């Protein structure tokens, strides 16, 4: 027996000494590494650690149903044909670091009892890991899968890391369960990839990964990180439970992020989701993203950072999406009670208002290390979101963003104070034309004030009566009729508040609301009061109608 010989040790129990004798007989003098021809070890048992490091297999290598009791070491091994480890059981650590497999790699139903190290492994054929179990940590950092990588129904019980891996062929991660984190940072998927259904109780890292072709990702995960992820084709992210970070992600084609309301199904079976509790899908950041091709469906945006998003006015919000809201209930601003009108707002406004002293009660502060943006920076964000909903004909939804835009303009320090004063009046009178109750309240106040001022000073003491004076000349008479000027009331104030004067004042007010003159005789003061009411009350009524129209407009 010499280097390159065919070996058949099916069912052989190997002690460390016996394996050392075999490797010594096959060792290549020039390199010092054992070289096998065709190697068959099916159902063999390796009692100690099986050391095949730097071994070369010229023919197919079959380790199906092999039990490695002390672990397996195939570091820098070279398999020039297929390498089969189907149903193999590796009780200790499995070391395939920098090994090369030029054919197919079969790890179907393999059990890795310890850590599995596939660092920088190169597999030119199809890599099959169907139904494999990884009890320890899994390291596929820098691995190259030239002929495809299939991981259907695989269970990773601890952290699985594919950082920097290259999937030149098709990648299939179907019905995969990650109990720890799943890290695909900087991985590259050159051909069609299917990731899902995936269950990940930890974090699914896709940051800086590159997807060259269309991909569908179906995942139930605690967190999905897509920072600086690059999609060169269409992508659909269907998620459950996840907190999604899309900071600086890059795409040129439509990308959708949708909340999947029901458990994922594979075949006729619902995919189990252990360790996941919060059913919401929360998008926490869109900073640096070009939103022109982005569609968000049914997601929670209450913690999302929108500032810094490009072309935010073209984002599409569909389904039942959620945004942060103003604090509910009665609050205290010093000794003054304050109640915030309910509206949808951005998380960035929450952070800013939380820094405003006595006005900060109930507002959500920014996370540690998170910068707080000023109103001048938030106004354009609200403006773009408003335009997005207006373009999709969702006028009532756009109203809240218009209100937020006006609020930020009112508080911005780059706007001249006269303009800010006008905005403050507009806010106080009608909530920027969006609060009908506020406008109607002021209308009622002005009407009541007008009625009382009319009763006290606007109506004359007595209704002026016409007086006729005639001149008789011969057989003709000339008549002149004149009405005296209204006389200011002189009665005590309580006597002026009579039923007749109330009825007359009410007629003046009602006519003023609809911009008509009452035709009644008024004192000079009453004339000016009527002019003022004809100016203010129709405006307030119009603002109330405008607010109602904004909420029901289609």
Coordinates of C-alpha atoms in Angstrom, one line a residue:
X1 CA 0.0 0.0 0.0
X2 CA 1.4 3.4 -1.0
X3 CA 0.3 7.0 -1.7
X4 CA -2.8 7.2 -4.0
X5 CA -4.0 3.7 -3.2
X6 CA -7.7 2.9 -3.0
X7 CA -9.0 2.3 0.5
X8 CA -12.0 0.3 1.6
X9 CA -12.6 0.4 5.4
X10 CA -16.3 0.2 5.6
X11 CA -17.5 -0.5 9.1
X12 CA -14.0 -0.5 10.5
X13 CA -13.5 0.7 14.1
X14 CA -10.4 3.0 14.1
X15 CA -8.3 3.8 17.1
X16 CA -5.9 6.6 16.9
X17 CA -3.0 4.2 16.5
X18 CA -4.7 2.3 13.6
X19 CA -5.5 5.5 11.8
X20 CA -2.0 6.8 12.2
X21 CA -0.6 3.5 10.6
X22 CA -3.0 4.0 7.7
X23 CA -2.0 7.6 7.2
X24 CA 1.6 6.8 7.5
X25 CA 1.4 4.2 4.7
X26 CA -0.3 6.7 2.4
X27 CA 1.9 9.6 3.1
X28 CA 3.4 11.4 0.1
X29 CA 7.2 11.7 0.6
X30 CA 7.5 15.0 -1.1
X31 CA 4.7 16.8 0.8
X32 CA 4.3 14.7 3.9
X33 CA 0.5 14.6 3.4
X34 CA -1.4 11.4 3.0
X35 CA -2.9 10.8 -0.5
X36 CA -5.9 8.6 -1.1
X37 CA -7.3 7.2 -4.3
X38 CA -10.8 6.1 -3.9
X39 CA -11.6 6.2 -0.1
X40 CA -14.5 4.3 1.4
X41 CA -15.2 4.6 5.2
X42 CA -18.9 4.1 5.3
X43 CA -20.2 3.2 8.8
X44 CA -16.7 3.3 10.2
X45 CA -16.1 4.5 13.8
X46 CA -13.2 6.8 14.8
X47 CA -12.6 6.5 18.5
X48 CA -10.1 9.3 18.9
X49 CA -9.9 12.5 16.9
X50 CA -9.7 11.7 13.2
X51 CA -6.8 13.7 11.8
X52 CA -7.1 14.0 8.0
X53 CA -5.6 17.4 7.9
X54 CA -3.9 18.2 4.5
X55 CA -5.0 14.8 3.2
X56 CA -5.6 14.5 -0.6
X57 CA -8.4 12.4 -2.1
X58 CA -7.9 11.8 -5.8
X59 CA -11.1 9.7 -6.1
X60 CA -14.5 9.9 -4.4
X61 CA -14.3 10.0 -0.6
X62 CA -17.2 8.4 1.2
X63 CA -17.7 9.0 4.9
X64 CA -21.4 8.2 5.0
X65 CA -22.8 7.0 8.4
X66 CA -19.4 7.5 9.9
X67 CA -19.2 8.2 13.6
X68 CA -16.4 10.5 14.7
X69 CA -16.3 10.1 18.5
X70 CA -13.5 12.6 19.1
X71 CA -14.1 15.1 16.3
X72 CA -12.9 15.3 12.8
X73 CA -10.0 17.3 11.4
X74 CA -10.0 17.8 7.6
X75 CA -8.1 21.1 7.7
X76 CA -6.7 22.1 4.2
X77 CA -7.8 18.7 2.8
X78 CA -8.2 18.4 -0.9
X79 CA -11.1 16.4 -2.4
X80 CA -10.7 16.2 -6.2
X81 CA -13.9 14.4 -6.6
X82 CA -17.1 14.1 -4.5
X83 CA -16.9 14.2 -0.7
X84 CA -19.8 12.5 1.0
X85 CA -20.6 12.8 4.7
X86 CA -24.3 11.9 4.6
X87 CA -25.7 10.8 8.0
X88 CA -22.2 11.3 9.5
X89 CA -22.1 12.0 13.2
X90 CA -19.3 14.2 14.5
X91 CA -19.4 14.2 18.3
X92 CA -16.6 16.7 18.8
X93 CA -15.5 19.7 16.7
X94 CA -15.5 19.4 12.9
X95 CA -12.6 21.2 11.2
X96 CA -12.7 21.7 7.5
X97 CA -10.8 25.0 7.5
X98 CA -9.4 25.9 4.0
X99 CA -10.3 22.6 2.6
X100 CA -11.1 22.2 -1.1
X101 CA -13.8 20.0 -2.6
X102 CA -13.8 19.9 -6.4
X103 CA -16.8 17.8 -6.7
X104 CA -20.1 17.7 -4.8
X105 CA -20.2 17.9 -1.0
X106 CA -22.8 15.8 0.7
X107 CA -23.6 16.5 4.4
X108 CA -27.2 15.4 4.3
X109 CA -28.5 14.7 7.8
X110 CA -25.0 15.1 9.2
X111 CA -24.8 15.8 12.9
X112 CA -22.2 18.3 14.1
X113 CA -22.0 17.8 17.9
X114 CA -19.4 20.5 18.5
X115 CA -18.2 23.6 16.6
X116 CA -18.2 23.3 12.8
X117 CA -15.3 25.2 11.1
X118 CA -15.7 25.7 7.4
X119 CA -13.6 28.8 7.2
X120 CA -12.5 29.6 3.6
X121 CA -13.7 26.3 2.4
X122 CA -14.0 26.0 -1.4
X123 CA -16.7 23.8 -2.9
X124 CA -16.9 23.7 -6.7
X125 CA -19.8 21.3 -7.0
X126 CA -23.2 21.4 -5.2
X127 CA -23.0 21.6 -1.4
X128 CA -25.8 19.7 0.1
X129 CA -26.5 20.2 3.8
X130 CA -30.2 19.1 3.8
X131 CA -31.5 18.3 7.3
X132 CA -28.1 18.7 8.9
X133 CA -27.8 19.7 12.6
X134 CA -25.2 22.0 14.0
X135 CA -25.1 21.8 17.8
X136 CA -22.2 24.2 18.3
X137 CA -21.1 27.4 16.5
X138 CA -20.9 27.2 12.7
X139 CA -18.2 29.1 10.9
X140 CA -18.5 29.5 7.1
X141 CA -16.6 32.8 7.0
X142 CA -15.0 33.4 3.5
X143 CA -16.5 30.1 2.1
X144 CA -16.9 29.8 -1.6
X145 CA -19.8 27.8 -3.0
X146 CA -19.3 27.7 -6.8
X147 CA -21.9 25.1 -7.7
X148 CA -24.6 26.1 -5.3
X149 CA -25.4 25.7 -1.6
X150 CA -28.5 24.0 -0.4
X151 CA -29.4 24.2 3.3
X152 CA -33.0 23.0 3.5
X153 CA -34.4 22.0 6.9
X154 CA -31.1 22.7 8.7
X155 CA -31.0 23.6 12.4
X156 CA -28.2 25.8 13.7
X157 CA -28.4 25.8 17.5
X158 CA -25.8 28.5 18.1
X159 CA -24.3 31.4 16.1
X160 CA -24.0 30.6 12.4
X161 CA -21.6 32.9 10.5
X162 CA -21.4 33.2 6.7
X163 CA -19.5 36.5 6.6
X164 CA -17.8 37.1 3.3
X165 CA -19.1 33.9 1.8
X166 CA -19.5 33.8 -2.0
X167 CA -22.5 31.9 -3.4
X168 CA -21.7 31.6 -7.2
X169 CA -24.4 29.0 -7.7
X170 CA -27.9 29.0 -6.4
X171 CA -28.4 29.4 -2.7
X172 CA -31.2 27.7 -0.9
X173 CA -31.9 28.4 2.8
X174 CA -35.4 26.9 3.1
X175 CA -37.0 25.9 6.4
X176 CA -33.8 26.8 8.2
X177 CA -33.9 27.4 12.0
X178 CA -31.3 29.6 13.7
X179 CA -31.5 29.5 17.5
X180 CA -28.7 32.1 17.7
X181 CA -27.6 34.8 15.3
X182 CA -27.4 34.2 11.5
X183 CA -24.6 36.4 10.0
X184 CA -24.4 36.9 6.2
X185 CA -22.6 40.2 6.4
X186 CA -20.6 41.0 3.2
X187 CA -21.7 37.7 1.7
X188 CA -22.3 37.8 -2.1
X189 CA -25.1 36.0 -3.8
X190 CA -24.3 35.9 -7.5
X191 CA -27.2 33.8 -8.8
X192 CA -30.8 33.2 -7.8
X193 CA -31.2 33.0 -4.0
X194 CA -34.1 31.7 -1.9
X195 CA -33.9 32.6 1.7
X196 CA -36.9 31.3 3.5
X197 CA -38.8 30.4 5.3
X198 CA -36.2 31.1 8.0
X199 CA -36.7 31.2 11.7
X200 CA -34.1 33.2 13.7
X201 CA -34.4 33.7 17.4
X202 CA -31.5 36.1 17.3
X203 CA -30.3 38.6 14.6
X204 CA -30.3 38.0 10.9
X205 CA -27.3 40.0 9.6
X206 CA -27.5 40.9 6.0
X207 CA -25.4 44.1 6.3
X208 CA -23.2 44.8 3.3
X209 CA -24.4 41.6 1.6
X210 CA -24.7 41.8 -2.2
X211 CA -27.6 40.1 -4.1
X212 CA -26.9 40.1 -7.8
X213 CA -30.2 38.6 -8.9
X214 CA -33.8 38.7 -7.7
X215 CA -34.3 37.3 -4.2
X216 CA -37.2 36.5 -1.8
X217 CA -36.4 36.6 1.9
X218 CA -39.0 35.1 4.2
X219 CA -37.9 35.3 7.8
X220 CA -39.3 35.3 11.3
X221 CA -36.5 36.9 13.3
X222 CA -36.0 39.2 16.2
X223 CA -33.8 41.6 14.2
X224 CA -33.0 42.0 10.5
X225 CA -30.0 44.2 9.8
X226 CA -29.7 45.4 6.2
X227 CA -27.2 48.2 6.6
X228 CA -25.5 49.0 3.3
X229 CA -27.0 45.9 1.8
X230 CA -26.9 46.0 -2.0
X231 CA -29.7 44.6 -4.2
X232 CA -29.0 44.6 -7.9
X233 CA -32.4 43.3 -8.8
X234 CA -35.9 43.1 -7.3
X235 CA -36.2 41.9 -3.7
X236 CA -39.1 41.0 -1.6
X237 CA -38.7 40.8 2.2
X238 CA -41.6 39.1 3.9
X239 CA -41.0 39.2 7.6
X240 CA -42.5 38.4 11.0
X241 CA -41.6 39.7 14.4
X242 CA -38.5 41.6 13.0
X243 CA -37.0 44.9 13.7
X244 CA -35.6 46.0 10.4
X245 CA -32.7 48.4 9.8
X246 CA -32.2 49.5 6.2
X247 CA -29.7 52.3 6.8
X248 CA -27.7 53.1 3.6
X249 CA -29.1 50.1 1.8
X250 CA -28.7 50.4 -2.0
X251 CA -31.1 49.2 -4.8
X252 CA -31.9 50.1 -8.3
X253 CA -35.1 48.0 -8.7
X254 CA -38.3 47.7 -6.6
X255 CA -37.8 46.4 -3.1
X256 CA -40.7 45.6 -0.8
X257 CA -40.8 45.1 2.9
X258 CA -44.0 43.5 4.1
X259 CA -45.3 42.2 7.4
X260 CA -46.5 38.6 7.0
X261 CA -49.6 38.2 9.2
X262 CA -49.6 34.4 9.4
X263 CA -46.9 31.8 10.1
X264 CA -44.9 30.7 7.1
X265 CA -46.0 27.4 5.6
X266 CA -43.7 24.9 3.9
X267 CA -45.7 22.2 2.2
X268 CA -48.7 21.7 4.4
X269 CA -46.8 22.4 7.6
X270 CA -46.7 25.7 9.6
X271 CA -43.1 26.7 10.4
X272 CA -42.5 26.8 14.2
X273 CA -41.4 30.1 15.6
X274 CA -39.9 29.4 19.1
X275 CA -38.5 32.3 21.1
X276 CA -40.3 35.0 19.1
X277 CA -43.0 37.0 20.9
X278 CA -43.7 40.5 19.4
X279 CA -45.6 40.0 16.2
X280 CA -45.0 43.4 14.8
X281 CA -42.6 44.1 11.9
X282 CA -40.8 47.3 12.8
X283 CA -38.7 49.4 10.4
X284 CA -36.4 51.4 12.5
X285 CA -34.3 53.3 10.0
X286 CA -34.4 54.4 6.3
X287 CA -31.5 56.8 6.6
X288 CA -29.4 57.0 3.4
X289 CA -31.9 54.9 1.4
X290 CA -33.2 56.0 -2.0
X291 CA -36.9 55.4 -1.4
X292 CA -38.0 55.8 -5.1
X293 CA -38.5 52.0 -5.5
X294 CA -39.4 51.1 -1.9
X295 CA -42.8 49.7 -0.9
X296 CA -43.6 49.2 2.8
X297 CA -46.7 47.1 3.6
X298 CA -48.3 46.7 7.0
X299 CA -45.2 47.6 8.9
X300 CA -44.7 49.5 12.2
X301 CA -42.9 52.9 11.6
X302 CA -43.3 54.3 15.1
X303 CA -39.6 54.1 15.7
X304 CA -38.4 54.7 12.2
X305 CA -35.8 57.3 11.4
X306 CA -36.8 59.0 8.1
X307 CA -34.4 62.0 8.1
X308 CA -31.7 61.5 5.5
X309 CA -33.8 59.4 3.2
X310 CA -33.5 60.2 -0.5
X311 CA -36.6 60.8 -2.6
X312 CA -38.8 60.1 0.4
X313 CA -41.8 61.7 -1.5
X314 CA -41.8 58.6 -3.7
X315 CA -42.0 55.9 -1.0
X316 CA -45.2 53.8 -1.1
X317 CA -46.9 53.1 2.2
X318 CA -49.5 50.4 1.9
X319 CA -51.6 48.2 4.1
X320 CA -52.1 48.9 7.8
X321 CA -48.9 50.7 8.7
X322 CA -48.4 52.3 12.1
X323 CA -46.7 55.6 13.1
X324 CA -45.9 57.1 16.4
X325 CA -48.6 59.3 18.0
X326 CA -48.7 62.2 20.3
X327 CA -49.0 61.5 24.1
X328 CA -52.5 60.8 25.2
X329 CA -54.3 62.2 28.3
X330 CA -54.0 65.4 30.2
X331 CA -50.5 66.7 30.8
X332 CA -49.2 69.7 32.8
X333 CA -47.1 72.5 31.5
X334 CA -46.1 74.1 34.8
X335 CA -49.4 74.9 36.4
X336 CA -51.3 74.9 33.1
X337 CA -53.0 71.7 31.9
X338 CA -52.2 70.7 28.3
X339 CA -53.8 68.1 26.1
X340 CA -52.1 67.1 22.9
X341 CA -54.4 66.6 19.9
X342 CA -54.0 63.0 18.6
X343 CA -52.1 62.8 15.3
X344 CA -49.4 60.6 13.7
X345 CA -45.9 61.9 14.0
X346 CA -42.3 60.9 13.4
X347 CA -40.0 59.4 15.9
X348 CA -37.6 62.3 15.3
X349 CA -40.3 64.8 16.6
X350 CA -40.7 62.6 19.7
X351 CA -37.0 62.9 20.3
X352 CA -36.9 66.7 19.8
X353 CA -39.9 67.4 22.1
X354 CA -38.4 65.2 24.8
X355 CA -35.7 67.8 25.1
X356 CA -38.0 70.7 25.5
X357 CA -38.2 71.0 29.3
X358 CA -41.7 71.2 30.8
X359 CA -43.2 70.3 27.4
X360 CA -41.3 66.9 27.4
X361 CA -43.8 64.9 29.5
X362 CA -44.9 61.8 27.6
X363 CA -42.5 62.2 24.7
X364 CA -40.1 59.4 23.8
X365 CA -36.4 60.4 24.2
X366 CA -33.7 59.4 21.7
X367 CA -31.6 56.4 22.3
X368 CA -28.1 56.8 23.8
X369 CA -25.8 58.2 21.2
X370 CA -28.6 59.1 18.8
X371 CA -28.5 62.7 17.6
X372 CA -31.6 64.9 18.1
X373 CA -32.7 66.8 15.0
X374 CA -34.0 70.3 15.1
X375 CA -37.4 71.4 13.7
X376 CA -35.8 73.1 10.6
X377 CA -34.4 69.6 9.7
X378 CA -37.7 67.8 10.2
X379 CA -40.0 70.1 8.3
X380 CA -38.7 68.8 4.8
X381 CA -39.2 65.2 6.0
X382 CA -42.8 65.9 6.9
X383 CA -43.2 67.7 3.5
X384 CA -42.0 64.8 1.5
X385 CA -44.1 62.2 3.4
X386 CA -47.1 64.5 2.9
X387 CA -46.5 64.6 -0.9
X388 CA -46.1 60.8 -1.0
X389 CA -49.6 60.3 0.5
X390 CA -51.1 63.1 -1.6
X391 CA -49.7 61.5 -4.8
X392 CA -51.4 58.2 -3.7
X393 CA -54.7 60.0 -3.2
X394 CA -54.6 59.5 0.5
X395 CA -55.5 63.1 1.5
X396 CA -56.7 62.3 5.1
X397 CA -53.5 60.5 5.9
X398 CA -51.4 63.4 4.4
X399 CA -53.2 65.8 6.8
X400 CA -51.2 64.7 9.8
X401 CA -47.9 65.1 7.9
X402 CA -49.0 68.6 6.9
X403 CA -49.8 69.4 10.5
X404 CA -46.3 68.1 11.5
X405 CA -44.7 70.2 8.7
X406 CA -46.4 73.4 10.0
X407 CA -45.5 72.6 13.6
X408 CA -41.9 72.3 12.7
X409 CA -42.0 75.5 10.7
X410 CA -43.6 77.3 13.7
X411 CA -40.7 76.1 15.9
X412 CA -37.9 76.4 13.4
X413 CA -35.2 79.0 14.2
X414 CA -34.5 79.8 10.6
X415 CA -37.9 81.4 9.9
X416 CA -38.4 85.2 10.5
X417 CA -40.4 85.9 13.7
X418 CA -43.3 87.7 11.8
X419 CA -43.9 84.5 9.8
X420 CA -43.7 82.4 13.0
X421 CA -46.2 84.7 14.6
X422 CA -48.7 84.2 11.8
X423 CA -48.2 80.5 12.0
X424 CA -48.8 80.6 15.8
X425 CA -52.1 82.5 15.1
X426 CA -53.1 80.0 12.4
X427 CA -52.3 77.1 14.8
X428 CA -54.3 78.7 17.7
X429 CA -57.3 79.5 15.7
X430 CA -57.8 76.4 13.6
X431 CA -54.9 74.0 14.0
X432 CA -53.5 75.0 10.5
X433 CA -56.9 74.5 9.0
X434 CA -57.1 70.9 10.2
X435 CA -58.9 71.1 13.6
X436 CA -62.6 71.8 13.0
X437 CA -63.4 71.7 16.7
X438 CA -60.9 74.5 17.4
X439 CA -62.3 76.7 14.6
X440 CA -65.9 76.1 15.6
X441 CA -65.0 76.8 19.2
X442 CA -63.5 80.2 18.3
X443 CA -66.5 80.8 16.1
X444 CA -68.9 80.2 19.0
X445 CA -66.8 82.4 21.2
X446 CA -66.8 85.3 18.7
X447 CA -70.5 84.9 18.1
X448 CA -71.3 85.1 21.8
X449 CA -69.0 88.0 22.3
X450 CA -70.6 89.8 19.3
X451 CA -74.1 89.2 20.7
X452 CA -73.2 90.7 24.1
X453 CA -71.4 93.7 22.7
X454 CA -74.3 94.4 20.4
X455 CA -76.7 94.2 23.3
X456 CA -74.6 96.5 25.3
X457 CA -73.4 99.1 22.8
X458 CA -74.4 98.1 19.3
X459 CA -78.2 98.5 19.2
X460 CA -79.7 102.0 19.7
X461 CA -81.7 103.1 22.7
X462 CA -84.9 103.1 20.6
X463 CA -85.5 102.2 17.0
X464 CA -85.3 105.5 15.1
X465 CA -88.7 106.4 13.6
X466 CA -89.1 108.4 10.3
X467 CA -90.4 112.0 10.7
X468 CA -92.2 113.7 7.7
X469 CA -92.3 117.5 7.3
X470 CA -94.5 119.1 4.6
X471 CA -94.8 122.6 3.0
X472 CA -98.2 123.6 1.5
X473 CA -98.0 126.1 -1.3
X474 CA -101.2 126.9 -3.0
X475 CA -102.7 123.7 -4.2
X476 CA -99.5 121.6 -3.9
X477 CA -97.7 120.1 -0.8
X478 CA -94.1 119.1 -0.5
X479 CA -93.3 116.3 2.0
X480 CA -89.8 115.5 3.4
X481 CA -89.2 112.3 5.4
X482 CA -86.1 111.9 7.6
X483 CA -84.9 109.4 10.1
X484 CA -82.9 110.6 13.1
X485 CA -79.5 109.1 13.9
X486 CA -79.5 106.1 16.3
X487 CA -79.1 107.1 19.9
X488 CA -76.5 105.3 22.0
X489 CA -78.1 103.4 24.8
X490 CA -78.1 105.1 28.2
X491 CA -79.9 102.5 30.3
X492 CA -78.0 100.6 33.0
X493 CA -76.2 97.6 31.6
X494 CA -78.5 95.0 33.2
X495 CA -81.6 96.6 31.5
X496 CA -79.8 96.4 28.1
X497 CA -79.7 92.6 28.3
X498 CA -83.3 92.2 27.3
X499 CA -85.0 89.6 25.2
X500 CA -85.7 92.0 22.4
X501 CA -82.2 93.3 22.2
X502 CA -80.9 89.7 22.3
X503 CA -83.0 88.8 19.3
X504 CA -81.8 91.8 17.4
X505 CA -78.2 91.1 18.2
X506 CA -78.5 87.4 17.2
X507 CA -79.9 88.4 13.8
X508 CA -76.9 90.6 13.3
X509 CA -74.5 87.8 14.3
X510 CA -76.1 85.1 12.1
X511 CA -76.1 87.4 9.1
X512 CA -72.5 88.2 9.7
X513 CA -71.5 84.5 9.7
X514 CA -72.9 84.1 6.2
X515 CA -71.4 87.4 5.2
X516 CA -74.7 89.3 4.9
X517 CA -75.8 92.6 6.3
X518 CA -78.6 92.5 8.8
X519 CA -80.3 95.8 7.7
X520 CA -80.8 96.9 11.2
X521 CA -80.1 100.4 12.5
X522 CA -77.0 100.3 14.6
X523 CA -75.0 102.8 16.6
X524 CA -71.6 103.8 15.4
X525 CA -70.0 101.2 17.7
X526 CA -72.4 98.6 16.5
X527 CA -71.5 99.3 12.9
X528 CA -67.8 98.7 13.6
X529 CA -68.7 95.6 15.6
X530 CA -70.7 94.2 12.7
X531 CA -67.9 95.0 10.2
X532 CA -65.4 93.1 12.5
X533 CA -67.8 90.1 12.8
X534 CA -68.4 90.0 9.1
X535 CA -64.7 89.7 8.6
X536 CA -63.8 87.1 11.3
X537 CA -66.8 84.8 11.6
X538 CA -67.0 83.8 8.0
X539 CA -63.3 83.1 8.0
X540 CA -63.6 80.8 11.1
X541 CA -66.6 79.0 9.5
X542 CA -64.6 78.5 6.3
X543 CA -61.6 77.1 8.3
X544 CA -64.0 74.6 10.1
X545 CA -65.4 73.5 6.7
X546 CA -61.9 73.2 5.3
X547 CA -60.8 71.0 8.2
X548 CA -63.8 68.7 7.8
X549 CA -63.2 68.5 4.1
X550 CA -59.6 67.6 4.6
X551 CA -60.6 64.6 6.8
X552 CA -63.2 63.2 4.4
X553 CA -61.6 64.1 1.0
X554 CA -60.9 61.1 -1.2

